Short mmCIF file of C-alpha atoms in Angstrom, two decimals:
data_model
loop_
_atom_site.label_atom_id
_atom_site.label_comp_id
_atom_site.label_asym_id
_atom_site.label_seq_id
_atom_site.Cartn_x
_atom_site.Cartn_y
_atom_site.Cartn_z
CA MET W 1 -0.11 -0.02 0.06
CA ILE W 2 2.56 2.51 1.04
CA GLU W 3 4.91 1.38 -2.00
CA LYS W 4 2.16 2.34 -4.49
CA TYR W 5 1.23 5.35 -2.78
CA TYR W 6 4.84 6.63 -3.09
CA ARG W 7 4.84 5.40 -6.69
CA ARG W 8 1.26 7.85 -7.34
CA ILE W 9 3.59 10.48 -5.52
CA ILE W 10 6.37 10.08 -8.47
CA ASP W 11 3.88 9.62 -10.84
CA GLY W 12 3.09 13.08 -10.65
CA VAL W 13 6.24 15.07 -10.39
CA PRO W 14 6.91 17.07 -13.57
CA SER W 15 10.16 15.97 -13.80
CA ALA W 16 11.00 13.02 -15.75
CA VAL W 17 12.13 10.23 -13.89
CA ILE W 18 13.48 6.56 -14.28
CA VAL W 19 14.41 3.71 -11.79
CA ALA W 20 16.45 0.96 -12.96
CA ASP W 21 18.02 -2.21 -11.45
CA GLN W 22 21.90 -3.35 -11.58
CA ASN W 23 21.01 -4.91 -14.48
CA LEU W 24 20.24 -1.87 -16.06
CA LYS W 25 16.22 -2.72 -16.32
CA ALA W 26 14.03 -0.49 -16.12
CA VAL W 27 11.61 -0.74 -12.89
CA PHE W 28 9.66 2.12 -13.16
CA THR W 29 9.17 5.11 -15.13
CA ASN W 30 7.06 8.18 -13.25
CA ALA W 31 3.83 9.83 -16.53
CA ALA W 32 6.23 12.22 -17.22
CA PHE W 33 9.06 10.29 -18.70
CA ARG W 34 6.72 7.97 -20.57
CA ALA W 35 5.47 11.89 -22.13
CA LEU W 36 8.75 12.03 -23.71
CA PHE W 37 9.94 8.63 -23.92
CA PRO W 38 6.59 6.61 -25.18
CA ALA W 39 8.08 3.03 -25.56
CA THR W 40 6.57 0.10 -26.59
CA SER W 41 7.65 -2.38 -23.97
CA ARG W 42 9.52 -2.07 -20.48
CA GLY W 43 12.87 -3.79 -20.30
CA SER W 44 16.03 -2.28 -20.57
CA ILE W 45 17.13 1.54 -20.01
CA GLY W 46 17.72 1.22 -23.85
CA LYS W 47 13.80 -0.04 -24.51
CA ALA W 48 12.78 2.88 -22.31
CA THR W 49 14.83 6.02 -23.45
CA CYS W 50 13.39 4.21 -27.08
CA CYS W 51 16.98 4.01 -27.86
CA ALA W 52 17.29 4.03 -31.75
CA SER W 53 21.25 2.48 -31.50
CA SER W 54 21.59 -0.53 -29.22
CA SER W 55 18.10 -0.93 -26.88
CA GLN W 56 18.27 -4.65 -28.15
CA LYS W 57 21.90 -4.71 -26.69
CA CYS W 58 21.73 -2.24 -23.64
CA GLY W 59 24.67 -2.66 -21.40
CA GLY W 60 26.33 -5.05 -23.86
CA ASP W 61 29.58 -3.67 -26.47
CA GLY W 62 27.56 -1.97 -28.16
CA CYS W 63 26.57 0.84 -25.21
CA ARG W 64 30.38 1.94 -24.33
CA GLY W 65 30.62 5.36 -24.35
CA CYS W 66 26.73 5.46 -24.20
CA SER W 67 26.57 8.42 -21.33
CA LEU W 68 23.38 7.39 -20.26
CA TYR W 69 24.91 3.28 -19.70
CA ASP W 70 27.88 5.46 -18.28
CA ALA W 71 25.70 7.71 -15.70
CA PHE W 72 24.06 4.61 -14.20
CA ASP W 73 27.23 2.07 -14.33
CA ASP W 74 29.32 4.68 -12.25
CA ALA W 75 26.46 5.51 -9.90
CA PHE W 76 26.27 2.00 -9.01
CA CYS W 77 29.63 1.63 -8.70
CA SER W 78 30.67 4.66 -6.80
CA ASN W 79 27.27 4.70 -5.43
CA ARG W 80 27.30 8.27 -5.30
CA GLN W 81 24.72 11.15 -7.11
CA VAL W 82 26.22 11.45 -11.02
CA SER W 83 24.96 13.81 -13.55
CA ARG W 84 25.88 13.46 -17.57
CA ARG W 85 25.02 15.00 -20.47
CA VAL W 86 23.20 12.68 -22.77
CA TYR W 87 23.36 12.77 -26.53
CA GLN W 88 21.27 10.16 -27.91
CA LYS W 89 19.10 8.71 -31.01
CA VAL W 90 15.53 8.03 -30.24
CA LYS W 91 12.81 6.17 -32.23
CA ASP W 92 9.66 8.35 -32.09
CA GLY W 93 7.02 7.00 -34.32
CA GLY W 94 8.88 4.50 -36.80
CA LEU W 95 11.33 7.83 -37.50
CA SER W 96 14.46 8.65 -35.58
CA ARG W 97 15.76 11.94 -33.82
CA GLU W 98 18.18 13.29 -32.67
CA VAL W 99 18.10 14.82 -28.53
CA SER W 100 20.06 15.72 -25.41
CA TYR W 101 19.39 16.21 -22.30
CA SER W 102 20.57 16.59 -18.81
CA ILE W 103 21.11 13.32 -16.20
CA THR W 104 21.56 12.97 -12.38
CA VAL W 105 21.31 9.37 -11.36
CA THR W 106 21.29 8.53 -7.74
CA PRO W 107 21.36 5.65 -5.69
CA LEU W 108 18.56 4.43 -3.72
CA GLY W 109 19.96 1.63 -2.22
CA GLY W 110 18.87 -1.84 -2.72
CA GLY W 111 20.66 -2.38 -5.96
CA LEU W 112 18.27 0.47 -7.77
CA CYS W 113 19.32 3.91 -8.91
CA MET W 114 17.24 6.47 -9.48
CA GLY W 115 17.79 9.09 -13.05
CA THR W 116 16.05 12.37 -13.12
CA ILE W 117 15.95 14.55 -16.27
CA ASP W 118 16.68 18.02 -15.34
CA ASP W 119 15.48 19.69 -18.19
CA ALA W 120 12.87 17.47 -19.69
CA TYR W 121 11.09 20.81 -21.63
CA GLU W 122 14.43 21.14 -23.65
CA LEU W 123 13.96 17.93 -24.38
CA GLU W 124 10.08 18.26 -25.34
CA ILE W 125 10.95 21.33 -27.51
CA ALA W 126 13.41 18.81 -29.62
CA LYS W 127 10.68 16.69 -30.00
CA GLU W 128 8.55 19.11 -30.93
CA LEU W 129 10.84 20.81 -33.48
CA GLN W 130 11.37 16.85 -34.97
CA THR W 131 7.55 16.58 -35.21
CA ALA W 132 7.18 20.18 -37.05
CA LYS W 133 9.88 18.81 -39.17
CA ASP W 134 8.40 15.52 -40.34
CA ILE W 135 5.05 17.99 -40.97
CA GLN W 136 6.85 20.26 -43.46
CA GLN W 137 8.55 17.41 -44.99
CA ARG W 138 5.37 16.06 -45.89
CA LEU W 139 4.64 19.13 -47.26
CA LEU W 140 6.82 18.56 -50.51
CA PRO W 141 6.00 17.41 -53.58
CA ALA W 142 5.47 13.67 -53.47
CA GLY W 143 6.44 12.27 -57.03
CA ASN W 144 8.02 13.56 -60.12
CA TRP W 145 5.68 13.59 -62.79
CA ALA W 146 2.87 16.14 -63.13
CA GLY W 147 0.69 16.93 -65.89
CA GLY W 148 2.73 14.39 -68.38
CA LYS W 149 6.10 16.17 -67.30
CA ARG W 150 8.90 15.02 -65.36
CA TYR W 151 10.56 16.92 -62.52
CA SER W 152 13.08 16.82 -60.03
CA TYR W 153 13.55 18.84 -57.14
CA MET W 154 15.76 19.25 -53.81
CA TYR W 155 14.80 20.97 -50.45
CA ILE W 156 17.87 21.26 -48.18
CA PRO W 157 17.05 23.88 -45.18
CA CYS W 158 19.56 25.24 -43.13
CA ARG W 159 18.12 24.86 -39.94
CA ASP W 160 15.62 21.70 -38.75
CA ILE W 161 12.40 23.87 -40.10
CA GLY W 162 13.06 25.61 -43.06
CA GLY W 163 11.50 28.85 -44.86
CA ASP W 164 11.14 28.07 -48.65
CA LEU W 165 8.37 25.85 -50.16
CA PRO W 166 8.67 24.16 -53.47
CA ASP W 167 5.46 22.85 -55.01
CA VAL W 168 4.42 21.07 -58.34
CA TYR W 169 1.01 19.90 -59.25
CA ALA W 170 -1.53 20.29 -62.29
CA VAL W 171 -4.47 22.29 -63.37
CA ASP W 172 -6.50 21.31 -66.04
CA GLY W 173 -3.83 18.86 -67.15
CA ASN W 174 -0.89 21.22 -67.30
CA ALA W 175 1.73 21.12 -64.95
CA CYS W 176 2.47 23.90 -62.97
CA GLY W 177 5.34 24.74 -60.21
CA VAL W 178 5.54 27.35 -57.66
CA ILE W 179 8.40 28.59 -55.41
CA ALA W 180 8.60 30.79 -52.64
CA ASP W 181 10.70 31.71 -49.97
CA VAL W 182 9.45 33.76 -46.72
CA SER W 183 11.42 36.00 -44.86
CA GLY W 184 13.89 34.63 -41.77
CA LYS W 185 14.59 31.51 -40.71
CA GLY W 186 13.46 28.58 -38.23
CA ILE W 187 10.52 28.51 -36.73
CA SER W 188 8.59 31.74 -37.87
CA ALA W 189 9.42 30.81 -41.01
CA GLY W 190 8.37 27.53 -41.37
CA MET W 191 4.98 28.42 -39.83
CA LEU W 192 4.71 31.42 -42.81
CA SER W 193 5.40 28.51 -45.84
CA ALA W 194 3.05 26.39 -44.37
CA PHE W 195 0.71 29.52 -44.66
CA VAL W 196 1.31 30.32 -48.36
CA LYS W 197 1.37 26.45 -48.93
CA ALA W 198 -2.60 26.32 -47.70
CA ALA W 199 -3.27 29.65 -49.42
CA TYR W 200 -1.69 29.21 -52.58
CA ASP W 201 -4.68 28.75 -54.72
CA LYS W 202 -4.03 25.38 -57.31
CA LYS W 203 -7.19 25.94 -58.69
CA GLU W 204 -6.14 28.90 -60.63
CA PHE W 205 -5.59 28.78 -64.00
CA SER W 206 -3.02 32.09 -64.14
CA PRO W 207 0.04 32.37 -62.42
CA ALA W 208 -1.01 35.57 -61.56
CA GLN W 209 -3.88 35.24 -60.57
CA ALA W 210 -2.86 32.76 -57.79
CA ILE W 211 -0.08 35.25 -56.95
CA ARG W 212 -2.49 38.06 -56.13
CA LYS W 213 -4.90 35.56 -54.45
CA LEU W 214 -1.98 34.98 -52.08
CA SER W 215 -1.19 38.84 -51.39
CA ASP W 216 -4.68 39.02 -50.30
CA LYS W 217 -4.57 36.44 -48.01
CA PHE W 218 -1.66 37.51 -46.98
CA SER W 219 -2.85 41.26 -46.22
CA GLU W 220 -5.75 39.31 -43.57
CA LEU W 221 -2.67 37.67 -41.41
CA ASN W 222 -1.49 42.10 -40.63
CA LEU W 223 2.23 40.84 -40.15
CA ASP W 224 4.48 44.08 -39.82
CA GLU W 225 7.32 45.03 -42.21
CA ARG W 226 9.39 42.57 -41.55
CA ASN W 227 7.51 39.79 -43.17
CA TYR W 228 6.97 39.13 -46.75
CA VAL W 229 6.99 36.36 -48.94
CA THR W 230 8.61 36.13 -52.60
CA VAL W 231 7.17 33.74 -55.52
CA ALA W 232 7.91 32.60 -58.56
CA ALA W 233 5.21 30.31 -60.06
CA VAL W 234 4.87 28.97 -63.90
CA ARG W 235 2.12 26.94 -65.91
CA ILE W 236 3.67 24.89 -68.49
CA ASP W 237 0.94 24.44 -71.51
CA ALA W 238 1.86 22.29 -74.94
CA GLU W 239 4.07 24.58 -76.31
CA THR W 240 4.41 27.70 -74.01
CA ILE W 241 5.47 28.12 -70.55
CA THR W 242 3.07 30.75 -68.69
CA TYR W 243 4.99 32.60 -65.83
CA SER W 244 4.77 35.18 -62.85
CA MET W 245 7.42 36.34 -60.50
CA ALA W 246 6.82 38.57 -56.94
CA GLY W 247 9.92 39.86 -55.67
CA HIS W 248 11.75 37.41 -56.73
CA ASN W 249 15.22 38.33 -57.61
CA VAL W 250 16.62 34.75 -59.16
CA PRO W 251 15.86 34.81 -62.66
CA ILE W 252 14.03 31.77 -63.60
CA LEU W 253 16.43 29.63 -66.04
CA LEU W 254 15.29 28.03 -69.73
CA LYS W 255 18.03 25.90 -71.54
CA THR W 256 17.35 25.49 -74.97
CA ASP W 257 18.95 24.14 -78.05
CA SER W 258 20.75 27.78 -78.64
CA GLY W 259 22.00 28.19 -74.80
CA ILE W 260 20.28 29.10 -71.65
CA THR W 261 17.04 31.79 -71.24
CA ARG W 262 16.96 34.27 -68.26
CA ILE W 263 13.60 34.87 -67.75
CA MET W 264 13.05 38.25 -65.46
CA LEU W 265 10.05 39.79 -65.06
CA ASN W 266 9.23 40.81 -61.59
CA SER W 267 6.33 42.59 -59.49
CA PRO W 268 6.30 43.24 -56.05
CA PRO W 269 6.60 40.42 -53.21
CA VAL W 270 3.79 39.47 -51.27
CA SER W 271 4.15 41.72 -48.36
CA ASN W 272 2.05 44.79 -46.39
CA TRP W 273 4.43 46.61 -48.48
CA PHE W 274 2.53 48.46 -50.78
CA ASP W 275 -1.23 48.91 -51.48
CA ASN W 276 -3.18 47.00 -53.78
CA PRO W 277 0.04 45.74 -55.95
CA SER W 278 0.03 44.48 -59.21
CA TYR W 279 0.84 40.89 -60.53
CA PHE W 280 1.77 40.65 -64.00
CA GLU W 281 2.50 37.71 -66.19
CA ASP W 282 4.21 36.61 -69.62
CA VAL W 283 4.28 33.74 -71.80
CA ILE W 284 7.33 32.07 -73.70
CA PRO W 285 7.87 29.57 -76.04
CA TYR W 286 9.80 26.46 -75.77
CA LYS W 287 10.61 23.04 -77.31
CA LYS W 288 10.73 19.18 -76.31
CA GLY W 289 13.68 18.24 -74.60
CA ASP W 290 14.49 21.97 -72.61
CA VAL W 291 14.46 22.29 -69.57
CA LEU W 292 13.28 24.96 -67.06
CA VAL W 293 14.53 25.80 -63.65
CA LEU W 294 13.23 27.69 -60.53
CA LEU W 295 15.56 28.60 -57.53
CA THR W 296 15.40 30.83 -54.36
CA ASP W 297 18.03 33.42 -53.44
CA GLY W 298 19.61 30.27 -51.28
CA VAL W 299 21.29 28.89 -54.09
CA THR W 300 22.79 32.21 -55.85
CA GLU W 301 23.84 33.63 -52.77
CA CYS W 302 25.28 30.89 -51.34
CA ARG W 303 28.86 31.82 -50.01
CA ASN W 304 32.27 29.78 -49.89
CA GLY W 305 35.09 30.61 -47.63
CA ARG W 306 36.18 33.79 -49.56
CA GLY W 307 32.75 35.24 -49.39
CA GLU W 308 32.27 34.46 -53.08
CA MET W 309 28.63 33.96 -54.01
CA PHE W 310 27.76 31.16 -56.08
CA GLY W 311 25.95 33.35 -57.86
CA ALA W 312 22.67 32.92 -61.30
CA ASP W 313 26.53 31.85 -63.18
CA GLY W 314 26.80 29.06 -61.43
CA ALA W 315 23.47 27.59 -61.37
CA ILE W 316 23.51 28.51 -65.32
CA LYS W 317 26.89 27.07 -65.81
CA THR W 318 25.34 23.56 -63.74
CA LEU W 319 22.22 23.61 -66.26
CA SER W 320 24.56 23.98 -69.47
CA VAL W 321 26.28 20.60 -68.80
CA SER W 322 23.40 19.01 -67.06
CA ARG W 323 21.06 17.08 -70.26
CA THR W 324 17.65 16.49 -67.91
CA ALA W 325 16.15 17.94 -65.15
CA GLU W 326 17.02 15.04 -62.91
CA GLU W 327 20.72 15.40 -63.69
CA PHE W 328 20.41 19.50 -62.96
CA ILE W 329 19.52 18.62 -59.45
CA LYS W 330 21.97 16.34 -58.72
CA ASN W 331 24.99 18.09 -60.07
CA LEU W 332 23.43 21.47 -58.30
CA GLU W 333 23.98 19.69 -55.33
CA ASP W 334 27.24 18.60 -55.88
CA ASN W 335 28.18 21.77 -57.45
CA LEU W 336 27.01 24.13 -54.21
CA LYS W 337 28.38 20.97 -51.53
CA SER W 338 31.87 21.91 -53.33
CA PHE W 339 31.44 25.47 -53.22
CA SER W 340 30.52 25.76 -49.78
CA ASN W 341 31.33 23.62 -46.61
CA GLU W 342 28.66 25.81 -44.58
CA LEU W 343 24.99 26.28 -46.26
CA ASN W 344 23.48 29.50 -44.65
CA ASP W 345 20.23 29.52 -46.36
CA ASP W 346 17.64 27.24 -47.23
CA ILE W 347 18.90 25.84 -50.50
CA THR W 348 15.19 25.31 -53.00
CA ALA W 349 15.33 24.76 -56.75
CA ILE W 350 12.46 22.86 -58.81
CA ALA W 351 13.83 21.60 -62.76
CA PHE W 352 10.92 20.07 -65.33
CA ASP W 353 12.22 18.16 -68.44
CA LEU W 354 10.24 20.13 -70.98
#
């Protein structure tokens, strides 16, 4: 009865608590711990913490160097309180994510030690960030065909949550592409890009009108002048490309038999900077075998160690030696990684085989 009473008390403690025996078997976890690590089964501390590396061999050779294992092992051996910073990869919903947290392990006697996670809130934030990252990944294009056109894309956020949005879809049997770059980085940028995804009208036949509708919805958010979105949108018909650009200073690139065409026609960005902004569109022809490319400024403004930018010229050179959309995306990613060891902005590009 008393043991049950104590368990109820510890279960109500907001700090995450785990009790393990000398064999590193978890004999008790409280509600706060189970909320952080929704383990499917009890057993080793590896299983209790959803370890994605060696939970099946927790305490064996595979756990050498594991700070969590060492914390409990040292506490048992020294019979003293031990604190460690734990860096761990855990399983969550079939996916793996990296977490870090501080744990204090206290000997209880009777062959038991209690571990208390001191910054469970930090761990919870990491979990929420991973969930947000997973959701954002689900917003990306799912296939590689739309409206009878094959496409390829890349999306490399500089942080866990990015502010770029690539999207490909079909309207009346025609392939359409839109690439948006929102102001800022991180969580706020990710939330704004999710808004763009939801607010952009994929049923609208005209790219300019789709951007206009996005602008109207954006104005309803009543955000300050620091928030804005640049957009490049295209619709690919049987022989022509209709395009519109809003504040997007990166050119649309079209590779033809005669070389690379840089397409520049700009309207204001989607923002609250202007009253009743106008958005324009234009039409250009293409032939079978051409390649169409949309980029964000994360590509062109990527800098190397000497401060030099990759630039539109870097993208053009990459496109000039690429035969297909898929080959261009692969070459672009390889060239950017060779050009810069550190990416300081989201890197996004879409390419279509015409």
